[in-house]
Amino acid sequence: MEEDKDIYVSNGKRAIWQLLIAAALYTASVYLVYMFVVRYQANIDKNYKGLASLLEIGILCFAGAVSFSRVVDYRFNLKEKEYRIIYNFGLVKLGRTYAFKSIDYVAVYYNNSKEVFEVNLWYNKNKHFAMAHYYDAENALIAGDSLAKKLEIDTWDASDPHNGKWL
């Protein structure tokens, strides 16, 4: 029997308070865009700046809702040599599939500008993307090493930038 060649890495789910904020912002954005359309068609307001403000605030509410509801997941199909980045917005899932030649290694390092430890997946020799962020090195190394074992590749520990080593 052939082994399963798919690996799914999820960044989890949003907290309920974040989803409630997202729902309120989605509702506000739909209402504001509706009000813009109704007032524009009825030509009630001759003040087009006021109408533009309705639309602008609606767009900002929508952008805020997206940031409060978005979760990024990854699916690797090792047999077909492709991966998919999946953006989840509640029940809506959007994504695109990308091909890769090889998955090289997992790297864990400290990002000074964000003050977090990043778990990065390196592929096609010089390309990478961040899989996860952690506030402590131990959890980042556990996650990175677990991912590397699933993918059957090595882990580069650069959590201390001056003493990098292979695990």
Coordinates of N, CA, C and O in Angstrom, one line a residue:
M1 N 0.8 -1.2 0.0 CA 0.0 0.0 0.0 C 0.9 1.2 0.0 O 1.9 1.3 0.7
E2 N 0.6 2.2 -0.8 CA 1.4 3.4 -0.9 C 1.1 4.4 0.2 O -0.1 4.5 0.6
E3 N 2.1 5.0 0.7 CA 2.0 6.0 1.8 C 1.3 7.2 1.3 O 1.3 7.6 0.2
D4 N 0.6 7.9 2.3 CA 0.0 9.2 2.0 C 1.1 10.2 1.8 O 2.0 10.3 2.6
K5 N 1.1 10.9 0.7 CA 2.2 11.9 0.4 C 1.7 13.3 0.6 O 2.4 14.2 0.1
D6 N 0.7 13.6 1.3 CA 0.2 14.9 1.7 C 0.6 15.3 3.1 O 0.4 14.4 4.0
I7 N 1.0 16.5 3.3 CA 1.3 17.0 4.6 C 0.5 18.3 4.7 O 0.6 19.2 3.9
Y8 N -0.2 18.5 5.8 CA -1.0 19.7 6.0 C -0.5 20.4 7.3 O -0.5 19.8 8.3
V9 N -0.1 21.6 7.1 CA 0.3 22.4 8.3 C -0.7 23.6 8.5 O -0.9 24.4 7.5
S10 N -1.3 23.6 9.6 CA -2.3 24.6 9.9 C -1.8 25.6 11.0 O -1.1 25.2 11.9
N11 N -2.1 26.8 10.8 CA -1.8 27.8 11.9 C -2.9 28.0 12.9 O -2.9 28.9 13.6
G12 N -3.8 27.0 12.9 CA -4.8 26.9 14.0 C -6.1 27.7 13.6 O -6.4 27.9 12.4
K13 N -6.8 28.1 14.6 CA -8.0 28.9 14.4 C -7.9 30.2 15.2 O -7.1 30.3 16.2
R14 N -8.7 31.2 14.8 CA -8.8 32.4 15.5 C -9.6 32.3 16.8 O -10.5 31.5 16.9
A15 N -9.2 33.1 17.8 CA -9.9 33.2 19.0 C -11.3 33.7 18.8 O -11.6 34.5 17.8
I16 N -12.3 33.4 19.6 CA -13.7 33.8 19.4 C -13.8 35.3 19.5 O -14.6 35.8 18.7
W17 N -13.1 36.0 20.3 CA -13.2 37.4 20.3 C -12.7 38.1 19.0 O -13.3 39.1 18.6
Q18 N -11.7 37.5 18.3 CA -11.3 38.0 17.0 C -12.3 37.7 16.0 O -12.6 38.6 15.1
L19 N -13.0 36.6 16.0 CA -14.0 36.3 15.1 C -15.3 37.2 15.3 O -15.9 37.6 14.3
L20 N -15.6 37.5 16.5 CA -16.7 38.5 16.8 C -16.4 39.9 16.2 O -17.2 40.5 15.7
I21 N -15.1 40.3 16.4 CA -14.7 41.6 15.9 C -14.8 41.6 14.3 O -15.3 42.5 13.7
A22 N -14.3 40.5 13.8 CA -14.4 40.3 12.3 C -15.8 40.3 11.8 O -16.1 41.0 10.8
A23 N -16.7 39.6 12.5 CA -18.1 39.6 12.1 C -18.7 41.0 12.1 O -19.4 41.4 11.2
A24 N -18.4 41.8 13.2 CA -18.9 43.1 13.3 C -18.4 44.0 12.2 O -19.1 44.8 11.6
L25 N -17.1 43.9 11.9 CA -16.5 44.7 10.8 C -17.0 44.3 9.4 O -17.2 45.2 8.6
Y26 N -17.2 43.0 9.2 CA -17.8 42.6 7.9 C -19.2 43.2 7.8 O -19.6 43.7 6.7
T27 N -20.0 43.1 8.9 CA -21.4 43.6 8.8 C -21.3 45.1 8.6 O -22.1 45.7 7.8
A28 N -20.5 45.9 9.3 CA -20.4 47.3 9.1 C -20.0 47.6 7.6 O -20.5 48.6 7.1
S29 N -19.0 46.9 7.1 CA -18.6 47.2 5.7 C -19.7 47.0 4.7 O -19.9 47.8 3.8
V30 N -20.5 45.9 4.9 CA -21.6 45.6 4.0 C -22.7 46.7 4.1 O -23.2 47.3 3.1
Y31 N -23.0 47.1 5.3 CA -23.9 48.2 5.6 C -23.5 49.5 5.0 O -24.3 50.2 4.3
L32 N -22.2 49.9 5.1 CA -21.7 51.2 4.6 C -21.7 51.2 3.1 O -22.0 52.2 2.5
V33 N -21.3 50.1 2.5 CA -21.4 50.0 1.0 C -22.8 50.1 0.5 O -23.1 50.7 -0.5
Y34 N -23.7 49.4 1.2 CA -25.1 49.5 0.9 C -25.6 50.9 1.0 O -26.3 51.4 0.0
M35 N -25.3 51.6 2.0 CA -25.7 53.0 2.2 C -25.1 53.9 1.1 O -25.8 54.8 0.6
F36 N -23.9 53.6 0.7 CA -23.3 54.4 -0.4 C -24.1 54.2 -1.7 O -24.4 55.1 -2.4
V37 N -24.4 52.9 -2.0 CA -25.1 52.6 -3.3 C -26.5 53.2 -3.2 O -26.9 53.9 -4.2
V38 N -27.2 53.1 -2.1 CA -28.6 53.7 -2.0 C -28.5 55.2 -2.2 O -29.3 55.8 -2.9
R39 N -27.7 55.8 -1.5 CA -27.6 57.3 -1.5 C -27.1 57.8 -2.9 O -27.6 58.8 -3.4
Y40 N -26.2 57.1 -3.5 CA -25.7 57.5 -4.8 C -26.8 57.3 -5.9 O -27.0 58.2 -6.7
Q41 N -27.5 56.2 -5.8 CA -28.6 56.0 -6.8 C -29.8 56.9 -6.6 O -30.4 57.4 -7.6
A42 N -30.1 57.2 -5.4 CA -31.2 58.1 -5.1 C -30.8 59.6 -5.3 O -31.7 60.4 -5.3
N43 N -29.5 59.8 -5.3 CA -29.0 61.2 -5.5 C -29.5 62.1 -4.4 O -29.8 63.2 -4.6
I44 N -29.6 61.5 -3.2 CA -30.0 62.3 -2.0 C -29.0 63.3 -1.7 O -29.3 64.5 -1.4
D45 N -27.7 62.9 -1.6 CA -26.6 63.8 -1.2 C -26.0 64.4 -2.5 O -25.6 63.7 -3.3
K46 N -25.9 65.7 -2.5 CA -25.1 66.3 -3.5 C -23.6 66.4 -3.1 O -22.7 66.8 -3.8
N47 N -23.4 66.0 -1.8 CA -22.1 66.0 -1.2 C -21.4 64.7 -1.5 O -21.5 63.7 -0.9
Y48 N -20.6 64.7 -2.6 CA -19.9 63.5 -3.1 C -18.8 63.1 -2.2 O -18.4 62.0 -2.1
K49 N -18.3 64.1 -1.4 CA -17.2 63.8 -0.5 C -17.8 62.9 0.7 O -17.1 62.0 1.2
G50 N -19.0 63.2 1.1 CA -19.6 62.4 2.1 C -19.9 61.0 1.7 O -19.7 60.1 2.4
L51 N -20.3 60.9 0.4 CA -20.5 59.6 -0.2 C -19.2 58.8 -0.3 O -19.1 57.6 0.0
A52 N -18.2 59.5 -0.7 CA -16.8 58.8 -0.8 C -16.4 58.4 0.6 O -15.7 57.4 0.7
S53 N -16.7 59.2 1.6 CA -16.3 58.8 3.0 C -17.0 57.5 3.4 O -16.4 56.7 4.1
L54 N -18.3 57.4 3.1 CA -19.0 56.1 3.4 C -18.3 54.9 2.8 O -18.1 53.9 3.4
L55 N -17.9 55.1 1.5 CA -17.3 54.0 0.8 C -15.9 53.7 1.4 O -15.5 52.6 1.6
E56 N -15.2 54.8 1.7 CA -13.8 54.6 2.3 C -13.8 53.9 3.6 O -13.1 53.0 3.9
I57 N -14.8 54.3 4.5 CA -14.9 53.7 5.8 C -15.3 52.2 5.6 O -14.8 51.3 6.3
G58 N -16.2 51.9 4.7 CA -16.6 50.6 4.4 C -15.4 49.7 4.0 O -15.3 48.5 4.4
I59 N -14.6 50.2 3.1 CA -13.4 49.5 2.7 C -12.4 49.3 3.8 O -11.9 48.2 4.0
L60 N -12.3 50.3 4.7 CA -11.4 50.1 5.8 C -11.9 49.0 6.8 O -11.2 48.3 7.4
C61 N -13.3 49.0 7.0 CA -13.9 48.0 7.8 C -13.7 46.6 7.3 O -13.4 45.7 8.0
F62 N -13.8 46.5 6.0 CA -13.6 45.2 5.3 C -12.1 44.7 5.5 O -11.9 43.6 5.8
A63 N -11.2 45.7 5.3 CA -9.8 45.3 5.5 C -9.5 44.9 6.9 O -8.7 43.9 7.2
G64 N -10.1 45.6 7.9 CA -9.9 45.1 9.3 C -10.5 43.8 9.6 O -10.0 43.0 10.3
A65 N -11.7 43.5 9.0 CA -12.3 42.2 9.1 C -11.5 41.1 8.6 O -11.3 40.0 9.2
V66 N -10.9 41.3 7.4 CA -10.0 40.3 6.8 C -8.8 40.0 7.7 O -8.5 38.9 8.0
S67 N -8.2 41.1 8.3 CA -7.1 40.8 9.2 C -7.5 40.1 10.5 O -6.6 39.4 11.0
F68 N -8.7 40.3 10.9 CA -9.1 39.6 12.2 C -9.6 38.2 11.9 O -9.7 37.4 12.8
S69 N -9.9 37.8 10.6 CA -10.4 36.5 10.4 C -9.5 35.6 9.6 O -9.8 34.4 9.4
R70 N -8.4 36.1 9.1 CA -7.5 35.3 8.2 C -6.6 34.3 8.9 O -6.0 34.7 9.9
V71 N -6.6 33.1 8.4 CA -5.7 32.1 8.9 C -5.0 31.5 7.7 O -5.7 31.2 6.7
V72 N -3.7 31.2 7.7 CA -3.0 30.7 6.6 C -2.6 29.3 6.9 O -2.0 29.0 8.0
D73 N -2.9 28.4 6.0 CA -2.5 26.9 6.1 C -1.7 26.6 4.9 O -1.8 27.2 3.8
Y74 N -1.0 25.4 5.0 CA -0.1 24.9 3.9 C -0.4 23.5 3.7 O -0.5 22.7 4.6
R75 N -0.5 23.1 2.4 CA -0.7 21.6 2.1 C 0.4 21.3 1.1 O 0.6 21.9 0.1
F76 N 1.2 20.3 1.5 CA 2.3 19.8 0.6 C 1.9 18.5 0.0 O 1.5 17.5 0.7
N77 N 2.0 18.4 -1.3 CA 1.8 17.1 -2.0 C 3.2 16.7 -2.5 O 3.7 17.2 -3.5
L78 N 3.8 15.8 -1.7 CA 5.2 15.4 -2.0 C 5.3 14.5 -3.3 O 6.3 14.5 -4.0
K79 N 4.2 13.8 -3.5 CA 4.2 12.9 -4.7 C 4.2 13.7 -6.0 O 5.0 13.4 -6.9
E80 N 3.4 14.8 -6.1 CA 3.3 15.6 -7.2 C 4.3 16.8 -7.2 O 4.3 17.6 -8.2
K81 N 5.1 16.9 -6.1 CA 6.0 18.0 -5.9 C 5.4 19.4 -6.1 O 5.7 20.2 -6.9
E82 N 4.4 19.6 -5.3 CA 3.7 20.9 -5.3 C 3.2 21.2 -3.9 O 3.0 20.3 -3.0
Y83 N 3.0 22.5 -3.6 CA 2.4 22.9 -2.3 C 1.4 24.0 -2.6 O 1.3 24.6 -3.6
R84 N 0.5 24.1 -1.7 CA -0.7 25.0 -1.8 C -0.7 25.9 -0.5 O -0.7 25.3 0.6
I85 N -0.8 27.2 -0.7 CA -1.0 28.1 0.4 C -2.5 28.4 0.4 O -3.0 28.9 -0.6
I86 N -3.1 28.1 1.6 CA -4.5 28.3 1.7 C -4.8 29.4 2.7 O -4.4 29.4 3.8
Y87 N -5.6 30.4 2.2 CA -6.0 31.5 3.1 C -7.4 31.2 3.5 O -8.3 31.2 2.6
N88 N -7.7 31.1 4.8 CA -9.0 30.8 5.3 C -9.6 32.1 5.9 O -9.0 32.7 6.7
F89 N -10.8 32.5 5.5 CA -11.5 33.6 6.0 C -12.9 33.1 6.5 O -13.8 33.1 5.8
G90 N -12.9 32.5 7.7 CA -14.1 31.8 8.2 C -14.3 30.6 7.3 O -13.5 29.7 7.3
L91 N -15.5 30.5 6.7 CA -15.8 29.4 5.8 C -15.3 29.5 4.4 O -15.3 28.5 3.7
V92 N -14.7 30.6 4.0 CA -14.2 30.8 2.7 C -12.7 30.5 2.7 O -12.0 30.9 3.5
K93 N -12.3 29.6 1.7 CA -10.9 29.2 1.6 C -10.5 29.5 0.2 O -11.1 29.1 -0.8
L94 N -9.4 30.3 0.1 CA -8.8 30.6 -1.1 C -7.3 30.2 -1.2 O -6.7 30.3 -0.1
G95 N -6.8 29.8 -2.3 CA -5.5 29.4 -2.4 C -5.0 29.1 -3.8 O -5.8 29.1 -4.7
R96 N -3.7 28.9 -3.9 CA -3.1 28.7 -5.2 C -2.0 27.6 -5.0 O -1.4 27.5 -4.0
T97 N -1.9 26.8 -6.0 CA -0.9 25.7 -6.0 C 0.4 26.1 -6.7 O 0.3 26.7 -7.8
Y98 N 1.5 25.8 -6.1 CA 2.8 26.1 -6.7 C 3.6 24.8 -6.8 O 3.6 24.0 -5.9
A99 N 4.4 24.8 -7.8 CA 5.3 23.6 -8.0 C 6.7 23.9 -7.3 O 7.1 25.1 -7.2
F100 N 7.3 22.9 -6.9 CA 8.7 23.0 -6.4 C 9.5 21.9 -6.9 O 9.0 20.8 -7.2
K101 N 10.8 22.1 -7.0 CA 11.8 21.1 -7.4 C 12.2 20.2 -6.3 O 12.3 19.0 -6.4
S102 N 12.5 20.9 -5.2 CA 13.0 20.2 -4.0 C 12.7 21.0 -2.8 O 12.7 22.2 -2.8
I103 N 12.4 20.3 -1.7 CA 12.3 21.0 -0.4 C 13.6 20.7 0.3 O 14.0 19.5 0.5
D104 N 14.4 21.7 0.6 CA 15.7 21.5 1.1 C 15.9 21.3 2.6 O 16.4 20.4 3.0
Y105 N 15.4 22.3 3.4 CA 15.5 22.2 4.8 C 14.6 23.2 5.5 O 14.0 24.1 4.9
V106 N 14.4 23.0 6.8 CA 13.6 23.9 7.7 C 14.6 24.7 8.5 O 15.6 24.1 9.0
A107 N 14.5 26.0 8.6 CA 15.3 26.8 9.3 C 14.6 27.6 10.4 O 13.4 28.0 10.2
V108 N 15.1 27.6 11.6 CA 14.6 28.4 12.7 C 15.5 29.5 13.1 O 16.7 29.2 13.4
Y109 N 15.1 30.7 13.1 CA 16.0 31.8 13.4 C 15.2 32.9 14.1 O 14.0 33.0 14.0
Y110 N 16.0 33.8 14.7 CA 15.4 34.9 15.4 C 15.3 36.1 14.5 O 16.3 36.6 14.0
N111 N 14.1 36.7 14.4 CA 14.0 37.9 13.5 C 14.0 39.1 14.5 O 13.0 39.3 15.2
N112 N 15.0 39.9 14.4 CA 15.2 41.0 15.3 C 14.1 42.1 15.1 O 13.6 42.7 16.0
S113 N 13.8 42.3 13.8 CA 12.8 43.4 13.6 C 11.4 43.1 14.1 O 10.7 44.0 14.6
K114 N 11.0 41.8 14.1 CA 9.7 41.5 14.6 C 9.7 40.9 16.0 O 8.7 40.7 16.6
E115 N 10.9 40.7 16.5 CA 11.2 40.1 17.8 C 10.4 38.8 18.0 O 9.8 38.5 19.1
V116 N 10.5 37.9 17.0 CA 10.0 36.6 17.1 C 10.9 35.6 16.5 O 11.8 35.9 15.7
F117 N 10.7 34.3 16.8 CA 11.5 33.2 16.2 C 10.6 32.7 15.0 O 9.4 32.4 15.2
E118 N 11.2 32.7 13.8 CA 10.5 32.2 12.6 C 10.9 30.8 12.3 O 12.1 30.4 12.4
V119 N 9.9 30.0 11.8 CA 10.2 28.7 11.2 C 10.0 28.9 9.7 O 8.9 29.1 9.3
N120 N 11.1 28.8 9.0 CA 11.0 29.0 7.5 C 11.3 27.6 6.8 O 12.1 26.8 7.2
L121 N 10.6 27.4 5.7 CA 10.8 26.3 4.8 C 11.6 26.8 3.6 O 11.1 27.6 2.9
W122 N 12.7 26.2 3.4 CA 13.6 26.5 2.2 C 13.4 25.5 1.1 O 13.4 24.3 1.4
Y123 N 13.1 26.0 -0.1 CA 12.9 25.1 -1.2 C 13.6 25.7 -2.5 O 13.9 26.8 -2.5
N124 N 13.8 24.8 -3.5 CA 14.4 25.2 -4.7 C 15.7 25.9 -4.5 O 16.0 26.9 -5.2
K125 N 16.5 25.5 -3.6 CA 17.8 26.0 -3.2 C 17.9 27.4 -2.6 O 18.6 27.6 -1.6
N126 N 17.1 28.4 -3.1 CA 17.3 29.7 -2.5 C 15.9 30.4 -2.2 O 15.9 31.6 -2.0
K127 N 14.8 29.7 -2.2 CA 13.5 30.3 -1.9 C 13.0 29.8 -0.6 O 13.3 28.7 -0.2
H128 N 12.3 30.7 0.1 CA 11.7 30.3 1.4 C 10.5 31.0 1.7 O 10.2 32.1 1.1
F129 N 9.7 30.5 2.6 CA 8.6 31.3 3.2 C 8.4 30.9 4.6 O 8.8 29.8 5.1
A130 N 7.9 31.9 5.4 CA 7.7 31.7 6.8 C 6.5 30.8 7.1 O 5.4 31.1 6.6
M131 N 6.7 29.7 7.8 CA 5.6 28.8 8.2 C 4.9 29.3 9.5 O 3.7 29.1 9.6
A132 N 5.7 29.7 10.4 CA 5.1 30.1 11.7 C 6.0 31.1 12.5 O 7.2 31.2 12.1
H133 N 5.5 31.7 13.5 CA 6.2 32.6 14.3 C 6.0 32.2 15.8 O 4.8 31.9 16.2
Y134 N 7.0 32.3 16.6 CA 6.9 31.9 18.0 C 7.7 33.0 18.8 O 8.6 33.6 18.3
Y135 N 7.3 33.1 20.1 CA 7.9 34.1 20.9 C 9.1 33.5 21.7 O 9.8 34.2 22.4
D136 N 9.2 32.1 21.7 CA 10.3 31.5 22.4 C 11.0 30.5 21.5 O 10.3 29.9 20.7
A137 N 12.3 30.3 21.7 CA 13.1 29.5 20.8 C 12.7 28.0 20.9 O 12.7 27.3 19.9
E138 N 12.4 27.6 22.1 CA 12.1 26.1 22.4 C 10.9 25.7 21.5 O 10.9 24.6 20.9
N139 N 9.8 26.4 21.6 CA 8.6 26.1 20.8 C 8.9 26.1 19.3 O 8.4 25.3 18.5
A140 N 9.6 27.1 18.9 CA 10.0 27.2 17.4 C 10.8 26.0 17.0 O 10.6 25.5 15.9
L141 N 11.8 25.6 17.8 CA 12.6 24.5 17.5 C 11.8 23.2 17.4 O 12.0 22.3 16.6
I142 N 10.9 23.0 18.4 CA 10.0 21.8 18.4 C 9.2 21.8 17.1 O 9.1 20.7 16.5
A143 N 8.5 22.9 16.8 CA 7.7 22.9 15.6 C 8.5 22.7 14.3 O 8.1 22.0 13.4
G144 N 9.7 23.4 14.2 CA 10.5 23.2 13.0 C 11.0 21.8 12.9 O 11.0 21.2 11.8
D145 N 11.5 21.2 14.0 CA 12.0 19.8 13.9 C 10.9 18.8 13.6 O 11.1 17.9 12.8
S146 N 9.7 19.1 14.1 CA 8.6 18.2 13.8 C 8.2 18.3 12.3 O 8.0 17.2 11.7
L147 N 8.2 19.5 11.8 CA 7.9 19.6 10.3 C 9.0 18.9 9.5 O 8.7 18.3 8.5
A148 N 10.3 19.1 9.9 CA 11.4 18.5 9.2 C 11.3 17.0 9.2 O 11.6 16.4 8.2
K149 N 10.9 16.4 10.3 CA 10.8 15.0 10.4 C 9.7 14.5 9.5 O 9.8 13.5 8.8
K150 N 8.6 15.2 9.4 CA 7.5 14.8 8.5 C 7.9 14.9 7.1 O 7.5 14.0 6.3
L151 N 8.7 15.9 6.7 CA 9.1 16.1 5.3 C 10.4 15.3 5.0 O 10.8 15.3 3.9
E152 N 11.0 14.7 6.1 CA 12.2 13.9 5.9 C 13.3 14.7 5.4 O 14.0 14.3 4.5
I153 N 13.5 15.9 6.0 CA 14.6 16.8 5.7 C 15.3 17.3 7.0 O 14.9 16.9 8.1
D154 N 16.4 18.0 6.9 CA 17.1 18.5 8.0 C 16.6 19.8 8.6 O 15.9 20.6 7.9
T155 N 17.0 20.1 9.8 CA 16.6 21.4 10.5 C 17.9 22.2 10.8 O 18.8 21.7 11.3
W156 N 17.9 23.4 10.4 CA 18.9 24.4 10.7 C 18.5 25.2 11.8 O 17.5 26.0 11.7
D157 N 19.2 25.1 12.9 CA 18.9 25.9 14.1 C 19.8 27.2 14.1 O 21.0 27.1 14.4
A158 N 19.2 28.3 13.8 CA 19.8 29.6 13.8 C 19.2 30.5 14.8 O 19.1 31.7 14.7
S159 N 18.6 29.9 15.9 CA 18.0 30.7 16.9 C 19.0 31.6 17.6 O 18.6 32.6 18.1
D160 N 20.2 31.1 17.7 CA 21.3 31.9 18.1 C 22.1 32.3 16.9 O 22.8 31.4 16.3
P161 N 22.0 33.5 16.4 CA 22.6 33.8 15.0 C 24.1 33.6 14.9 O 24.6 33.4 13.8
H162 N 24.8 33.6 16.0 CA 26.2 33.4 15.9 C 26.6 31.9 16.1 O 27.8 31.6 15.9
N163 N 25.7 31.0 16.4 CA 26.1 29.6 16.6 C 25.0 28.7 15.9 O 24.4 27.9 16.6
G164 N 24.9 28.9 14.6 CA 23.9 28.0 13.9 C 24.4 26.6 13.8 O 25.7 26.3 13.8
K165 N 23.5 25.6 13.8 CA 23.9 24.2 13.8 C 22.8 23.4 13.2 O 21.6 23.8 13.2
W166 N 23.1 22.3 12.6 CA 22.2 21.3 12.1 C 21.7 20.4 13.2 O 22.5 20.0 14.0
L167 N 20.4 20.2 13.3 CA 19.9 19.3 14.3 C 19.8 17.9 13.8 O 19.6 17.6 12.6

